[in-house]
CSV table of C-alpha atoms in Angstrom, one decimal:
chain,number,residue,atom,x,y,z
A,1,UNK,CA,35.8,-22.5,-12.6
A,2,UNK,CA,32.3,-22.6,-11.3
A,3,UNK,CA,31.9,-21.2,-7.8
A,4,UNK,CA,29.6,-18.8,-5.9
A,5,UNK,CA,31.2,-15.3,-6.1
A,6,UNK,CA,30.9,-14.9,-2.3
A,7,UNK,CA,32.7,-18.2,-1.7
A,8,UNK,CA,35.4,-17.2,-4.1
A,9,UNK,CA,35.9,-13.9,-2.3
A,10,UNK,CA,36.2,-15.5,1.1
A,11,UNK,CA,38.5,-18.2,-0.2
A,12,UNK,CA,40.6,-15.8,-2.3
A,13,UNK,CA,43.8,-16.4,-0.4
A,14,UNK,CA,43.4,-20.1,-1.0
A,15,UNK,CA,42.6,-19.8,-4.7
A,16,UNK,CA,44.9,-17.0,-5.7
A,17,UNK,CA,48.4,-15.9,-4.9
A,18,UNK,CA,49.0,-12.2,-4.4
A,19,UNK,CA,52.7,-11.2,-4.7
A,20,UNK,CA,54.9,-8.7,-6.6
A,21,UNK,CA,56.8,-10.1,-9.5
A,22,UNK,CA,59.5,-8.8,-11.8
A,23,UNK,CA,56.7,-8.1,-14.4
A,24,UNK,CA,55.0,-5.8,-12.0
A,25,UNK,CA,58.2,-3.8,-11.5
A,26,UNK,CA,58.7,-3.6,-15.3
A,27,UNK,CA,55.1,-2.5,-15.8
A,28,UNK,CA,55.5,0.2,-13.1
A,29,UNK,CA,58.8,1.6,-14.4
A,30,UNK,CA,58.3,1.2,-18.2
A,31,UNK,CA,54.6,1.8,-18.7
A,32,UNK,CA,52.7,3.1,-15.7
A,33,UNK,CA,55.2,5.9,-14.9
A,34,UNK,CA,55.4,6.9,-18.5
A,35,UNK,CA,51.6,7.2,-18.8
A,36,UNK,CA,51.5,9.2,-15.6
A,37,UNK,CA,54.2,11.7,-16.6
A,38,UNK,CA,54.4,12.0,-20.4
A,39,UNK,CA,51.1,11.4,-22.2
A,40,UNK,CA,52.2,12.1,-25.7
A,41,UNK,CA,49.5,12.6,-28.3
A,42,UNK,CA,50.5,9.4,-30.2
A,43,UNK,CA,50.5,7.3,-27.0
A,44,UNK,CA,47.2,8.7,-25.8
A,45,UNK,CA,45.6,8.1,-29.1
A,46,UNK,CA,46.8,4.6,-29.4
A,47,UNK,CA,45.7,3.7,-25.8
A,48,UNK,CA,42.2,5.3,-26.0
A,49,UNK,CA,41.4,3.9,-29.4
A,50,UNK,CA,42.6,0.4,-28.4
A,51,UNK,CA,40.1,0.5,-25.5
A,52,UNK,CA,37.1,2.5,-26.7
A,53,UNK,CA,37.0,1.8,-30.4
A,54,UNK,CA,35.7,-1.7,-29.6
A,55,UNK,CA,32.1,-2.4,-30.4
A,56,UNK,CA,29.7,0.0,-28.7
A,57,UNK,CA,27.5,-3.0,-28.1
A,58,UNK,CA,30.2,-4.3,-25.8
A,59,UNK,CA,30.1,-1.2,-23.6
A,60,UNK,CA,26.3,-1.0,-23.8
A,61,UNK,CA,26.0,-4.4,-22.1
A,62,UNK,CA,27.4,-3.1,-18.8
A,63,UNK,CA,27.1,0.7,-19.0
A,64,UNK,CA,23.4,0.6,-19.7
A,65,UNK,CA,21.3,2.9,-21.9
A,66,UNK,CA,23.1,6.2,-20.8
A,67,UNK,CA,26.5,5.0,-21.9
A,68,UNK,CA,28.1,7.0,-19.1
A,69,UNK,CA,31.5,5.8,-17.8
A,70,UNK,CA,31.7,8.3,-14.9
A,71,UNK,CA,30.1,8.4,-11.4
A,72,UNK,CA,26.5,8.8,-10.5
A,73,UNK,CA,24.8,10.4,-7.5
A,74,UNK,CA,22.4,8.2,-5.5
A,75,UNK,CA,19.9,9.6,-2.9
A,76,UNK,CA,18.3,6.2,-2.2
A,77,UNK,CA,19.4,2.6,-2.5
A,78,UNK,CA,16.1,2.0,-4.4
A,79,UNK,CA,17.2,4.2,-7.3
A,80,UNK,CA,18.4,2.9,-10.6
A,81,UNK,CA,21.8,3.6,-12.1
A,82,UNK,CA,20.1,5.8,-14.7
A,83,UNK,CA,18.5,7.9,-12.0
A,84,UNK,CA,21.9,8.5,-10.4
A,85,UNK,CA,23.5,9.3,-13.7
A,86,UNK,CA,20.8,11.8,-14.7
A,87,UNK,CA,21.1,13.4,-11.3
A,88,UNK,CA,24.8,13.8,-11.8
A,89,UNK,CA,24.4,15.4,-15.2
A,90,UNK,CA,21.7,17.7,-13.9
A,91,UNK,CA,23.9,18.8,-11.1
A,92,UNK,CA,26.9,19.5,-13.4
A,93,UNK,CA,24.6,21.6,-15.7
A,94,UNK,CA,23.1,23.5,-12.8
A,95,UNK,CA,26.5,24.1,-11.1
A,96,UNK,CA,27.8,25.3,-14.4
A,97,UNK,CA,24.8,27.7,-14.6
A,98,UNK,CA,24.0,26.6,-18.1
A,99,UNK,CA,21.3,28.5,-19.9
A,100,UNK,CA,19.7,28.5,-23.4
A,101,UNK,CA,22.2,29.6,-26.1
A,102,UNK,CA,25.3,29.0,-24.0
A,103,UNK,CA,28.2,27.5,-25.9
A,104,UNK,CA,29.3,24.5,-24.0
A,105,UNK,CA,32.5,22.4,-24.5
A,106,UNK,CA,32.8,19.0,-22.9
A,107,UNK,CA,36.4,17.7,-23.0
A,108,UNK,CA,36.6,13.9,-22.9
A,109,UNK,CA,32.9,13.6,-23.7
A,110,UNK,CA,32.9,9.8,-24.1
A,111,UNK,CA,29.7,8.7,-25.9
A,112,UNK,CA,28.4,12.3,-25.8
A,113,UNK,CA,25.6,11.8,-23.2
A,114,UNK,CA,26.3,15.0,-21.2
A,115,UNK,CA,26.5,17.0,-24.4
A,116,UNK,CA,23.1,15.7,-25.5
A,117,UNK,CA,21.6,16.1,-22.0
A,118,UNK,CA,22.7,19.7,-21.7
A,119,UNK,CA,21.5,20.6,-25.2
A,120,UNK,CA,18.0,19.1,-24.5
A,121,UNK,CA,17.4,20.1,-20.9
A,122,UNK,CA,19.3,23.4,-20.7
A,123,UNK,CA,19.2,24.6,-24.3
A,124,UNK,CA,23.0,24.7,-24.8
A,125,UNK,CA,24.9,24.5,-28.0
A,126,UNK,CA,27.3,21.8,-26.9
A,127,UNK,CA,30.5,20.5,-28.4
A,128,UNK,CA,32.1,17.2,-27.2
A,129,UNK,CA,35.7,16.1,-27.7
A,130,UNK,CA,36.9,12.5,-27.7
A,131,UNK,CA,39.6,10.4,-29.3
A,132,UNK,CA,37.4,7.4,-30.0
A,133,UNK,CA,35.6,7.2,-33.4
A,134,UNK,CA,33.1,4.7,-32.1
A,135,UNK,CA,32.0,7.1,-29.3
A,136,UNK,CA,31.4,9.8,-31.9
A,137,UNK,CA,29.2,7.5,-33.9
A,138,UNK,CA,27.1,6.5,-30.8
A,139,UNK,CA,26.9,10.2,-29.7
A,140,UNK,CA,25.5,11.4,-33.0
A,141,UNK,CA,23.0,8.5,-33.1
A,142,UNK,CA,21.7,9.2,-29.6
A,143,UNK,CA,21.6,12.9,-30.3
A,144,UNK,CA,19.1,12.2,-33.1
A,145,UNK,CA,17.3,9.1,-32.0
A,146,UNK,CA,17.0,9.6,-28.2
A,147,UNK,CA,17.4,13.3,-27.4
A,148,UNK,CA,16.4,15.0,-30.6
A,149,UNK,CA,19.2,17.6,-30.5
A,150,UNK,CA,21.2,16.6,-33.6
A,151,UNK,CA,21.2,20.3,-34.7
A,152,UNK,CA,22.4,21.6,-31.3
A,153,UNK,CA,25.5,19.4,-30.7
A,154,UNK,CA,28.9,18.8,-32.4
A,155,UNK,CA,31.3,16.0,-31.7
A,156,UNK,CA,34.9,16.3,-32.5
A,157,UNK,CA,37.2,13.2,-32.8
A,158,UNK,CA,40.5,14.6,-31.8
A,159,UNK,CA,43.1,15.1,-29.0
A,160,UNK,CA,42.1,17.8,-26.5
A,161,UNK,CA,45.4,19.6,-27.5
A,162,UNK,CA,44.0,20.0,-31.0
A,163,UNK,CA,40.7,21.6,-30.1
A,164,UNK,CA,40.2,24.6,-32.4
A,165,UNK,CA,40.7,28.0,-30.7
A,166,UNK,CA,37.4,29.3,-29.6
A,167,UNK,CA,35.8,30.6,-26.4
A,168,UNK,CA,33.0,29.0,-24.6
A,169,UNK,CA,30.5,30.0,-21.9
A,170,UNK,CA,30.9,26.7,-20.1
A,171,UNK,CA,33.6,24.0,-20.2
A,172,UNK,CA,33.1,20.7,-18.5
A,173,UNK,CA,35.6,17.9,-18.0
A,174,UNK,CA,34.4,14.9,-16.1
A,175,UNK,CA,36.8,12.3,-14.9
A,176,UNK,CA,39.2,12.8,-17.8
A,177,UNK,CA,41.8,15.0,-16.1
A,178,UNK,CA,43.7,11.9,-14.8
A,179,UNK,CA,44.5,11.1,-18.4
A,180,UNK,CA,46.3,14.4,-19.0
A,181,UNK,CA,49.4,13.5,-17.1
A,182,UNK,CA,51.4,15.5,-14.6
A,183,UNK,CA,53.7,17.0,-17.2
A,184,UNK,CA,50.8,18.4,-19.3
A,185,UNK,CA,48.5,19.4,-16.4
A,186,UNK,CA,49.5,23.1,-16.2
A,187,UNK,CA,49.3,23.5,-20.0
A,188,UNK,CA,45.9,21.8,-19.9
A,189,UNK,CA,44.6,24.3,-17.4
A,190,UNK,CA,46.0,27.2,-19.3
A,191,UNK,CA,44.3,25.9,-22.5
A,192,UNK,CA,41.0,25.7,-20.7
A,193,UNK,CA,41.4,29.2,-19.3
A,194,UNK,CA,42.1,30.6,-22.8
A,195,UNK,CA,39.0,28.8,-24.2
A,196,UNK,CA,36.7,30.2,-21.5
A,197,UNK,CA,34.9,33.5,-21.9
A,198,UNK,CA,35.6,36.2,-19.2
A,199,UNK,CA,32.4,35.4,-17.4
A,200,UNK,CA,32.5,31.7,-18.2
A,201,UNK,CA,32.4,28.8,-15.8
A,202,UNK,CA,34.4,25.6,-15.9
A,203,UNK,CA,33.4,22.4,-14.0
A,204,UNK,CA,36.0,19.6,-13.5
A,205,UNK,CA,35.5,16.3,-11.8
A,206,UNK,CA,38.3,13.7,-11.2
A,207,UNK,CA,38.4,10.3,-9.6
């Protein structure tokens, strides 16, 4: 239909019907609860690739040039989305005390923007992990064409549970923890602990 969005909002109770149905109950019991608790590798891989292996152009239309799917930090209403996203990445890197030569692991790296940003602005040797093949392609492209750090980053297309055993100076995980699942959460934290050097720093963010 063609209608002013504000009019549609104010008349939403006239236009739409909000009620629970049997389909909602089925979804909650059969799918949502399973996703919340189990998160098997096969299920996570199928879900992530179904969503994120669509065209990168599709996501670029609404994510903008940074291709960041996480939060931003605004200091003024006049700032652009890119300003807020750059500030968030800068804050994460500074809180993690990144410095040149640090080996950095970003779990759930998405399109690899934080990996590239850290490598360029903080001199890290950064590795990103994602399940989506299209995100890896975009990440390598922007590492070369935009950030000029193609020799300082590595992107792995795999489940976080399959990350090769190695220790890092810094581990970041931004708004991906909610996809780990309650059942796997303790093991995830122990895995991160094992991959972190004795004096290393980990920075997690969750919505």
